[in-house]
Coordinates of C-alpha atoms in Angstrom, one line a residue:
Chain A
M1 CA -35.8 -5.7 -2.4
G2 CA -36.1 -4.5 -6.0
N3 CA -36.7 -1.1 -4.5
Y4 CA -33.8 -1.3 -2.0
E5 CA -31.4 -2.3 -4.7
S6 CA -31.7 1.0 -6.5
M7 CA -32.1 3.2 -3.4
D8 CA -29.4 5.7 -2.4
P9 CA -27.2 4.6 0.5
K10 CA -28.3 7.6 2.6
D11 CA -32.0 6.6 2.2
I12 CA -31.3 2.9 3.1
R13 CA -29.3 4.1 6.2
E14 CA -32.3 6.1 7.2
L15 CA -34.6 3.1 7.0
I16 CA -32.1 1.1 9.0
R17 CA -31.9 3.9 11.6
K18 CA -35.7 3.8 11.9
Q19 CA -35.5 0.0 12.2
V20 CA -37.7 -0.5 9.1
I21 CA -34.8 -2.6 7.6
T22 CA -33.7 -5.0 10.2
G23 CA -31.9 -7.8 8.3
S24 CA -29.2 -8.6 5.7
T25 CA -28.1 -5.7 3.5
A26 CA -26.9 -8.0 0.7
G27 CA -27.9 -6.5 -2.7
M28 CA -29.0 -3.1 -1.3
S29 CA -27.8 0.2 -3.0
K30 CA -26.1 -1.8 -5.8
G31 CA -22.7 -0.5 -6.8
Y32 CA -22.0 1.1 -3.4
T33 CA -19.4 -0.3 -1.1
Q34 CA -20.5 -2.1 2.0
A35 CA -18.3 -2.5 5.1
N36 CA -17.7 -4.7 8.1
L37 CA -17.6 -2.9 11.5
V38 CA -15.3 -3.4 14.5
I39 CA -15.6 -1.0 17.4
L40 CA -12.9 -1.0 20.2
K41 CA -11.9 1.3 23.0
K42 CA -9.0 3.7 22.4
E43 CA -6.6 1.7 24.5
H44 CA -6.7 -1.1 21.8
A45 CA -7.1 1.2 18.8
F46 CA -3.4 1.8 18.0
D47 CA -2.6 -2.0 18.1
F48 CA -5.7 -2.8 16.0
L49 CA -4.9 0.0 13.5
L50 CA -1.4 -1.3 13.2
F51 CA -2.7 -4.9 12.8
C52 CA -4.9 -3.8 9.9
Q53 CA -2.0 -1.8 8.4
R54 CA 0.3 -4.8 8.5
N55 CA -2.4 -7.2 7.1
P56 CA -4.0 -5.2 4.3
K57 CA -5.3 -8.2 2.4
P58 CA -7.6 -9.5 5.2
C59 CA -8.1 -6.1 6.8
P60 CA -8.6 -3.4 4.2
L61 CA -9.6 -0.3 6.1
L62 CA -12.1 2.0 4.4
D63 CA -12.5 4.4 7.3
V64 CA -11.5 4.8 10.9
T65 CA -13.3 7.2 13.2
E66 CA -11.6 9.6 15.5
P67 CA -11.7 8.4 19.1
G68 CA -15.2 9.1 20.5
S69 CA -16.7 10.0 17.1
F70 CA -19.4 7.8 15.6
S71 CA -19.3 9.5 12.2
P72 CA -17.4 7.7 9.4
S73 CA -17.2 10.9 7.5
L74 CA -14.7 9.8 4.8
I75 CA -17.2 7.2 3.4
A76 CA -20.6 8.4 4.6
E77 CA -21.3 12.0 5.5
G78 CA -23.9 12.3 8.2
A79 CA -23.9 8.6 9.0
D80 CA -23.9 7.3 12.6
I81 CA -22.2 3.9 13.2
R82 CA -24.2 3.5 16.4
K83 CA -27.6 3.2 14.5
D84 CA -27.0 2.7 10.8
I85 CA -26.4 -1.0 10.8
P86 CA -29.4 -3.4 11.1
K87 CA -27.8 -5.7 13.7
Y88 CA -24.9 -5.4 16.0
R89 CA -23.2 -8.0 18.2
I90 CA -21.8 -7.1 21.6
Y91 CA -18.8 -9.1 22.8
Q92 CA -17.6 -8.7 26.4
D93 CA -14.3 -10.2 27.4
G94 CA -14.4 -12.1 24.1
V95 CA -17.8 -13.6 24.7
F96 CA -20.8 -12.9 22.5
T97 CA -23.4 -11.5 24.9
E98 CA -26.1 -9.8 22.9
E99 CA -27.5 -8.8 19.5
V100 CA -29.1 -5.4 19.3
A101 CA -30.4 -3.0 16.6
D102 CA -28.8 0.2 18.1
I103 CA -25.7 0.5 20.2
T104 CA -26.2 4.1 21.5
E105 CA -26.4 2.8 25.1
Y106 CA -23.1 0.9 24.7
W107 CA -21.2 3.8 23.1
E108 CA -18.3 5.3 25.2
D109 CA -16.5 8.5 24.4
D110 CA -13.2 6.8 23.8
M111 CA -14.5 4.3 21.3
V112 CA -13.0 4.0 17.8
G113 CA -14.9 2.5 14.8
F114 CA -13.1 0.5 12.1
L115 CA -14.9 0.1 8.8
I116 CA -13.4 -2.7 6.9
G117 CA -13.9 -3.6 3.2
C118 CA -15.9 -6.7 2.3
S119 CA -15.8 -9.0 -0.7
F120 CA -19.2 -7.7 -2.0
T121 CA -17.1 -5.0 -3.6
F122 CA -15.3 -7.4 -5.9
E123 CA -18.1 -9.8 -6.5
T124 CA -20.0 -7.2 -8.6
P125 CA -17.2 -6.9 -11.2
L126 CA -16.7 -10.7 -11.2
L127 CA -20.4 -11.2 -12.0
E128 CA -20.2 -8.4 -14.6
S129 CA -17.4 -10.3 -16.3
G130 CA -19.6 -13.4 -16.5
I131 CA -17.9 -15.3 -13.7
P132 CA -20.5 -17.2 -11.8
V133 CA -20.3 -16.8 -8.0
R134 CA -21.5 -20.0 -6.5
H135 CA -22.8 -18.9 -3.1
I136 CA -24.9 -16.2 -4.8
E137 CA -26.2 -18.9 -7.2
E138 CA -27.0 -21.2 -4.3
N139 CA -28.4 -18.3 -2.3
C140 CA -26.3 -18.9 0.8
N141 CA -23.4 -17.3 2.7
V142 CA -19.9 -17.6 1.2
P143 CA -17.8 -20.5 2.7
M144 CA -15.0 -19.3 5.0
Y145 CA -12.1 -21.2 6.5
K146 CA -9.4 -20.7 9.0
T147 CA -6.0 -21.3 7.4
N148 CA -2.4 -22.0 8.6
I149 CA -1.3 -18.6 7.2
P150 CA -0.4 -16.4 10.1
C151 CA -1.2 -12.7 10.1
Q152 CA 1.5 -10.3 11.0
K153 CA 1.2 -9.7 14.7
A154 CA 0.7 -6.2 16.1
G155 CA 0.8 -5.6 19.8
M156 CA -1.9 -7.8 21.4
F157 CA -3.4 -8.9 18.1
E158 CA -2.4 -12.1 16.3
G159 CA -4.0 -15.1 14.7
P160 CA -4.5 -17.0 11.4
T161 CA -5.8 -15.6 8.2
V162 CA -9.4 -16.5 7.4
V163 CA -10.2 -16.9 3.7
S164 CA -13.4 -17.0 1.7
M165 CA -13.7 -19.5 -1.2
R166 CA -15.3 -19.3 -4.6
P167 CA -15.0 -22.3 -6.9
M168 CA -14.6 -21.7 -10.6
T169 CA -13.1 -23.0 -13.8
P170 CA -9.3 -22.4 -14.3
V171 CA -10.0 -19.9 -17.1
D172 CA -12.4 -17.9 -14.8
A173 CA -9.8 -18.2 -12.0
I174 CA -7.2 -16.4 -14.2
R175 CA -9.7 -13.7 -15.1
A176 CA -10.7 -13.4 -11.4
V177 CA -7.0 -12.8 -10.5
Q178 CA -6.9 -10.0 -13.0
I179 CA -10.1 -8.4 -11.9
T180 CA -9.5 -8.6 -8.1
S181 CA -5.9 -7.3 -8.6
R182 CA -7.6 -4.0 -9.6
F183 CA -9.0 -3.8 -6.1
P184 CA -6.0 -3.9 -3.7
A185 CA -8.0 -1.7 -1.2
V186 CA -10.7 -4.4 -0.9
H187 CA -8.8 -7.7 -0.4
G188 CA -7.1 -7.6 -3.8
A189 CA -5.9 -10.7 -5.6
P190 CA -6.5 -14.2 -4.2
I191 CA -4.0 -15.6 -1.8
H192 CA -4.3 -19.2 -2.8
I193 CA -5.7 -21.3 -5.7
G194 CA -6.2 -25.1 -5.7
D195 CA -5.3 -27.7 -3.1
P196 CA -6.9 -26.5 0.2
S197 CA -4.6 -28.7 2.3
L198 CA -1.6 -26.5 1.4
I199 CA -3.1 -23.7 3.5
G200 CA -4.2 -25.9 6.3
I201 CA -7.8 -26.6 5.3
P202 CA -8.5 -30.3 6.0
D203 CA -12.0 -30.6 4.5
I204 CA -13.3 -28.1 1.9
S205 CA -16.9 -29.4 2.5
K206 CA -16.7 -28.1 6.1
P207 CA -16.2 -24.4 6.3
D208 CA -15.5 -22.8 9.7
F209 CA -18.0 -19.9 8.9
G210 CA -20.7 -19.5 6.3
D211 CA -22.1 -22.3 4.2
A212 CA -20.6 -25.1 2.1
V213 CA -21.1 -24.7 -1.7
T214 CA -21.0 -27.1 -4.6
I215 CA -17.6 -27.5 -6.4
K216 CA -18.3 -28.8 -9.9
E217 CA -16.2 -31.2 -11.9
G218 CA -13.3 -29.3 -13.5
E219 CA -13.5 -26.4 -11.0
I220 CA -10.8 -25.3 -8.6
P221 CA -11.3 -23.5 -5.3
V222 CA -10.0 -19.9 -5.3
F223 CA -9.3 -18.3 -1.9
W224 CA -9.3 -14.7 -0.9
A225 CA -8.3 -13.1 2.4
C226 CA -11.5 -12.4 4.3
G227 CA -12.8 -9.5 6.4
V228 CA -13.8 -11.9 9.1
T229 CA -10.1 -12.2 10.0
P230 CA -9.8 -9.0 12.0
Q231 CA -13.0 -9.7 13.9
A232 CA -11.8 -13.2 14.7
V233 CA -8.4 -11.9 15.8
A234 CA -9.8 -9.1 17.9
M235 CA -12.1 -11.6 19.6
E236 CA -9.2 -13.9 20.5
S237 CA -7.6 -11.2 22.4
K238 CA -10.7 -10.8 24.6
P239 CA -11.0 -7.1 24.9
S240 CA -13.3 -5.9 27.7
I241 CA -15.8 -4.7 25.0
M242 CA -15.9 -5.1 21.2
I243 CA -18.9 -4.4 19.0
T244 CA -19.3 -5.7 15.5
H245 CA -22.0 -5.8 12.8
G246 CA -24.2 -8.8 12.7
P247 CA -23.5 -11.4 10.0
G248 CA -24.6 -10.1 6.6
C249 CA -25.8 -6.8 8.2
M250 CA -23.3 -4.4 6.8
F251 CA -22.7 -0.7 6.8
I252 CA -23.6 0.8 3.4
S253 CA -21.2 3.6 2.4
D254 CA -21.6 6.5 -0.1
I255 CA -18.6 5.3 -2.0
K256 CA -19.0 3.5 -5.4
D257 CA -17.2 0.2 -5.7
E258 CA -15.3 1.4 -8.7
K259 CA -13.7 4.2 -6.6
F260 CA -11.6 1.4 -5.0
S261 CA -10.1 0.1 -8.3
V262 CA -6.6 1.2 -9.2
L263 CA -7.0 0.6 -12.9
Chain B
M1 CA 29.1 3.8 -6.3
G2 CA 29.3 1.0 -9.0
N3 CA 30.0 -1.3 -6.1
Y4 CA 27.2 0.0 -3.8
E5 CA 24.7 -0.3 -6.7
S6 CA 24.9 -4.1 -6.8
M7 CA 25.5 -4.7 -3.0
D8 CA 22.9 -6.4 -0.8
P9 CA 20.8 -4.1 1.4
K10 CA 22.1 -5.8 4.5
D11 CA 25.7 -5.1 3.6
I12 CA 25.0 -1.5 2.7
R13 CA 23.2 -1.1 6.1
E14 CA 26.2 -2.5 7.8
L15 CA 28.5 0.1 6.1
I16 CA 26.1 2.8 7.1
R17 CA 26.0 1.5 10.7
K18 CA 29.8 1.7 10.8
Q19 CA 29.6 5.2 9.3
V20 CA 31.6 4.2 6.2
I21 CA 28.7 5.5 4.1
T22 CA 27.6 8.9 5.4
G23 CA 25.7 10.5 2.5
S24 CA 22.9 10.0 0.0
T25 CA 21.7 6.5 -0.6
A26 CA 20.4 7.2 -4.1
G27 CA 21.2 4.4 -6.5
M28 CA 22.4 2.0 -3.8
S29 CA 21.1 -1.7 -3.7
K30 CA 19.4 -1.1 -7.0
G31 CA 15.9 -2.8 -7.2
Y32 CA 15.4 -2.7 -3.4
T33 CA 12.9 -0.3 -1.9
Q34 CA 14.1 2.7 0.0
A35 CA 12.0 4.4 2.7
N36 CA 11.5 7.7 4.4
L37 CA 11.6 7.7 8.2
V38 CA 9.5 9.5 10.8
I39 CA 9.9 8.7 14.5
L40 CA 7.4 10.0 17.1
K41 CA 6.5 9.2 20.6
K42 CA 3.7 6.7 21.3
E43 CA 1.4 9.6 22.4
H44 CA 1.3 10.8 18.8
A45 CA 1.5 7.4 17.1
F46 CA -2.2 6.6 16.8
D47 CA -3.0 9.9 15.3
F48 CA -0.1 9.7 12.9
L49 CA -0.9 6.2 11.9
L50 CA -4.5 7.2 11.3
F51 CA -3.2 10.2 9.2
C52 CA -1.2 7.8 7.0
Q53 CA -4.1 5.4 6.8
R54 CA -6.4 8.2 5.6
N55 CA -3.8 9.7 3.2
P56 CA -2.3 6.6 1.5
K57 CA -1.1 8.4 -1.6
P58 CA 1.3 10.8 0.1
C59 CA 1.9 8.5 3.1
P60 CA 2.3 4.9 1.9
L61 CA 3.4 3.0 5.0
L62 CA 5.8 0.2 4.4
D63 CA 6.4 -0.7 8.1
V64 CA 5.6 0.6 11.5
T65 CA 7.6 -0.6 14.5
E66 CA 6.0 -1.7 17.8
P67 CA 6.3 1.1 20.4
G68 CA 9.8 1.0 21.8
S69 CA 11.1 -1.3 19.1
F70 CA 13.8 -0.1 16.7
S71 CA 13.5 -3.1 14.4
P72 CA 11.5 -2.7 11.2
S73 CA 11.2 -6.5 11.0
L74 CA 8.6 -6.7 8.1
I75 CA 10.9 -5.0 5.6
A76 CA 14.5 -5.6 7.0
E77 CA 15.2 -8.4 9.4
G78 CA 18.0 -7.5 11.9
A79 CA 18.0 -3.8 10.9
D80 CA 18.1 -1.0 13.5
I81 CA 16.4 2.3 12.6
R82 CA 18.6 4.1 15.2
K83 CA 21.8 3.5 13.2
D84 CA 21.1 2.2 9.7
I85 CA 20.5 5.6 8.1
P86 CA 23.4 7.8 7.1
K87 CA 21.9 11.0 8.5
Y88 CA 19.1 11.8 10.8
R89 CA 17.4 15.1 11.7
I90 CA 16.2 15.9 15.1
Y91 CA 13.3 18.3 15.5
Q92 CA 12.3 19.6 19.0
D93 CA 9.0 21.4 19.3
G94 CA 8.9 21.6 15.5
V95 CA 12.3 23.2 15.2
F96 CA 15.2 21.5 13.4
T97 CA 18.0 21.4 16.1
E98 CA 20.6 18.9 14.9
E99 CA 21.8 16.5 12.2
V100 CA 23.4 13.2 13.5
A101 CA 24.6 9.9 12.2
D102 CA 23.2 7.8 15.0
I103 CA 20.2 8.4 17.2
T104 CA 20.8 5.9 20.0
E105 CA 21.1 8.6 22.6
Y106 CA 17.8 10.2 21.5
W107 CA 15.9 6.9 21.5
E108 CA 13.1 6.5 24.1
D109 CA 11.3 3.3 25.0
D110 CA 7.9 4.6 23.8
M111 CA 9.1 5.7 20.4
V112 CA 7.4 4.4 17.2
G113 CA 9.2 4.4 13.8
F114 CA 7.2 4.9 10.6
L115 CA 8.9 3.8 7.3
I116 CA 7.2 5.5 4.4
G117 CA 7.5 4.6 0.7
C118 CA 9.4 6.9 -1.6
S119 CA 9.2 7.6 -5.3
F120 CA 12.6 5.9 -6.0
T121 CA 10.4 2.7 -6.1
F122 CA 8.4 3.8 -9.2
E123 CA 11.2 5.7 -10.9
T124 CA 13.0 2.5 -11.7
P125 CA 10.1 1.0 -13.8
L126 CA 9.6 4.5 -15.4
L127 CA 13.2 4.4 -16.5
E128 CA 13.0 0.8 -17.6
S129 CA 10.0 1.8 -19.8
G130 CA 12.2 4.4 -21.5
I131 CA 10.6 7.4 -19.8
P132 CA 13.3 10.0 -19.0
V133 CA 13.2 11.2 -15.5
R134 CA 14.5 14.8 -15.6
H135 CA 16.0 15.3 -12.2
I136 CA 18.0 12.2 -12.6
E137 CA 19.2 13.4 -16.0
E138 CA 20.0 16.8 -14.5
N139 CA 21.6 15.1 -11.4
C140 CA 19.6 17.1 -8.8
N141 CA 16.8 16.5 -6.3
V142 CA 13.2 16.1 -7.6
P143 CA 11.3 19.4 -7.4
M144 CA 8.5 19.4 -4.7
Y145 CA 5.7 21.8 -4.2
K146 CA 3.1 22.5 -1.5
T147 CA -0.4 22.4 -3.1
N148 CA -3.9 23.6 -2.2
I149 CA -5.0 19.9 -1.9
P150 CA -5.8 19.3 1.8
C151 CA -4.9 16.0 3.4
Q152 CA -7.6 14.2 5.4
K153 CA -7.1 15.4 9.0
A154 CA -6.5 12.9 11.8
G155 CA -6.4 14.0 15.4
M156 CA -3.6 16.7 15.7
F157 CA -2.3 16.1 12.2
E158 CA -3.4 18.2 9.2
G159 CA -2.0 20.1 6.3
P160 CA -1.6 20.4 2.5
T161 CA -0.4 17.6 0.2
V162 CA 3.1 18.0 -1.0
V163 CA 3.7 16.8 -4.6
S164 CA 6.8 15.9 -6.6
M165 CA 6.9 16.8 -10.3
R166 CA 8.3 15.1 -13.4
P167 CA 8.0 16.8 -16.8
M168 CA 7.4 14.5 -19.7
T169 CA 5.6 14.3 -23.1
P170 CA 1.9 13.6 -23.1
V171 CA 2.5 10.1 -24.5
D172 CA 5.0 9.3 -21.7
A173 CA 2.6 10.8 -19.2
I174 CA -0.1 8.3 -20.2
R175 CA 2.3 5.4 -19.9
A176 CA 3.5 6.8 -16.5
V177 CA -0.1 6.8 -15.3
Q178 CA -0.3 3.1 -16.3
I179 CA 3.0 2.2 -14.7
T180 CA 2.6 4.0 -11.4
S181 CA -1.0 2.7 -11.0
R182 CA 0.6 -0.7 -10.6
F183 CA 2.2 0.6 -7.3
P184 CA -0.7 1.8 -5.1
A185 CA 1.5 1.0 -2.1
V186 CA 4.1 3.5 -3.2
H187 CA 2.2 6.8 -4.1
G188 CA 0.4 5.1 -7.0
A189 CA -0.9 7.1 -9.9
P190 CA -0.3 10.8 -10.3
I191 CA -2.7 13.2 -8.6
H192 CA -2.5 15.9 -11.2
I193 CA -1.3 16.5 -14.8
G194 CA -0.8 19.9 -16.5
D195 CA -1.7 23.4 -15.3
P196 CA 0.1 23.8 -11.9
S197 CA -2.1 26.7 -10.9
L198 CA -5.1 24.4 -10.6
I199 CA -3.5 22.8 -7.5
G200 CA -2.2 26.1 -6.1
I201 CA 1.3 26.2 -7.4
P202 CA 1.9 29.8 -8.5
D203 CA 5.4 29.3 -10.1
I204 CA 6.6 25.9 -11.4
S205 CA 10.2 27.3 -11.6
K206 CA 10.2 27.8 -7.8
P207 CA 9.8 24.5 -6.0
D208 CA 9.2 24.6 -2.2
F209 CA 11.7 21.7 -1.7
G210 CA 14.3 20.1 -3.9
D211 CA 15.5 21.7 -7.2
A212 CA 13.9 23.2 -10.2
V213 CA 14.2 21.1 -13.4
T214 CA 13.9 22.0 -17.1
I215 CA 10.5 21.6 -18.7
K216 CA 11.1 21.2 -22.5
E217 CA 8.8 22.4 -25.3
G218 CA 5.9 20.1 -25.7
E219 CA 6.2 18.6 -22.2
I220 CA 3.6 18.7 -19.4
P221 CA 4.3 18.5 -15.7
V222 CA 3.1 15.4 -14.0
F223 CA 2.5 15.5 -10.2
W224 CA 2.6 12.7 -7.7
A225 CA 1.8 12.8 -4.0
C226 CA 5.1 13.0 -2.1
G227 CA 6.5 11.3 1.0
V228 CA 7.6 14.7 2.3
T229 CA 3.9 15.4 3.1
P230 CA 3.8 13.4 6.4
Q231 CA 7.1 14.9 7.6
A232 CA 5.9 18.4 6.8
V233 CA 2.5 17.8 8.5
A234 CA 4.1 16.2 11.6
M235 CA 6.5 19.2 11.9
E236 CA 3.6 21.6 11.7
S237 CA 2.0 20.0 14.7
K238 CA 5.2 20.7 16.7
P239 CA 5.6 17.4 18.7
S240 CA 8.1 17.7 21.6
I241 CA 10.4 15.4 19.6
M242 CA 10.4 14.1 16.1
I243 CA 13.3 12.3 14.3
T244 CA 13.5 11.9 10.5
H245 CA 16.0 10.8 7.9
G246 CA 18.2 13.5 6.4
P247 CA 17.3 14.5 2.8
G248 CA 18.4 11.8 0.3
C249 CA 19.6 9.6 3.1
M250 CA 17.0 6.9 3.2
F251 CA 16.5 3.5 4.9
I252 CA 17.3 0.7 2.5
S253 CA 14.9 -2.3 2.9
D254 CA 15.3 -5.9 2.0
I255 CA 12.1 -5.7 -0.2
K256 CA 12.3 -5.7 -3.9
D257 CA 10.5 -2.8 -5.6
E258 CA 8.5 -5.3 -7.7
K259 CA 7.0 -6.7 -4.5
F260 CA 4.9 -3.5 -4.2
S261 CA 3.3 -3.8 -7.7
V262 CA -0.3 -5.2 -7.8
L263 CA 0.0 -6.3 -11.4

């Protein structure tokens, strides 16, 4: 991994395309933004684009391909979203049917790819400011929860906001608000701090997705809108076909994380 | 106007709907965000939404209506974009054909309304920080220029970025960068400072839209991406019908300017 951490995104994508890299992309091409992927057919694309537009905190769009194009040219020249992610998941009528390493055979010429920001982008500056990130310390996935905060509906798409949670001291929480406010294009500031029950989370030790992490004495949970939201919402609407990245297997762009900061 | 300045947006919109107010909305409902309007038919809506998504600095979307809906419910509950703007312009096949006070008779049930942020939102905090805004001092329209900075193309929509210009001292320019960086949802930071020729403006005294303003000794021009860009770009593509607000006659939302700041 030491090697992959300092490699150029383009070179990592090539190793993924050749299926040399087949698992999680966490930590690869450090400093470059990684993205979630949702692919839908054109008939759903306007509603989904509108959904993301209306819900920028959970659904920060980094790039959207032209209908039929598999090239996310704004964030990765020459990349191919059909091949450059280690694992894809195929959902048919809202049901997960298959995990594959290449979706060329599923690609249709009216498909649109949505590349959506992920919290990896703001975890780097948190760590650089000396704020410990628990799930990284505990080497597991970030805990994620469904909340009672509804997203703004758009056409066929609606549902609750999913949040990710990082426990920290109150002083670190204040600093984390400042740091992540600099990144409105990648989830931005937290949407809740403290009592989980206020946003409809009954038991903080039982996340809906990802893994539970330790909350130490004196720490408070800090909640950010999560990129899992648009996938969960799209799935609920049971489109005939939807393709996503596999968990932890992200698209690595050519854009530096810092490019997404406003200050 | 003293009266209109402190009136609620809802009450102003009612006076507009009754055609009591028929001209510029500048200065009305102080502190509430005003918006540009573009209405297109559904067939162009995905491409236009994608264009705005790809070009957030000139095209900051505040709300997009569902196809066929004339209610911008995210930013103004109960409003009607067919009636709540003092003047509308109708463009047929890219040609300006008529100015009207109500577009009910032009409304079609597949139309989509795009409400786009305008620089009024960041001029208030500039003024409050003691930075003079020249076109307000000179009581004219802000000068706007076509540049050689291309927008990111989306489907049928492409064209150059239009900028607005405010001259100020270098110290004020630095402060203005800080202030407007707080508003990424409403044009954000400037896109150029200084030499106009570097962005393809041959003569700063001859704006393409709006009015020329005085640039005093020791001042530099500061350029922001301008909400006229999406209108200009949409017009270039000659859709069968496009409806916009009339110059200076904006949609007044229920959202406070400060709501759009990230810090």
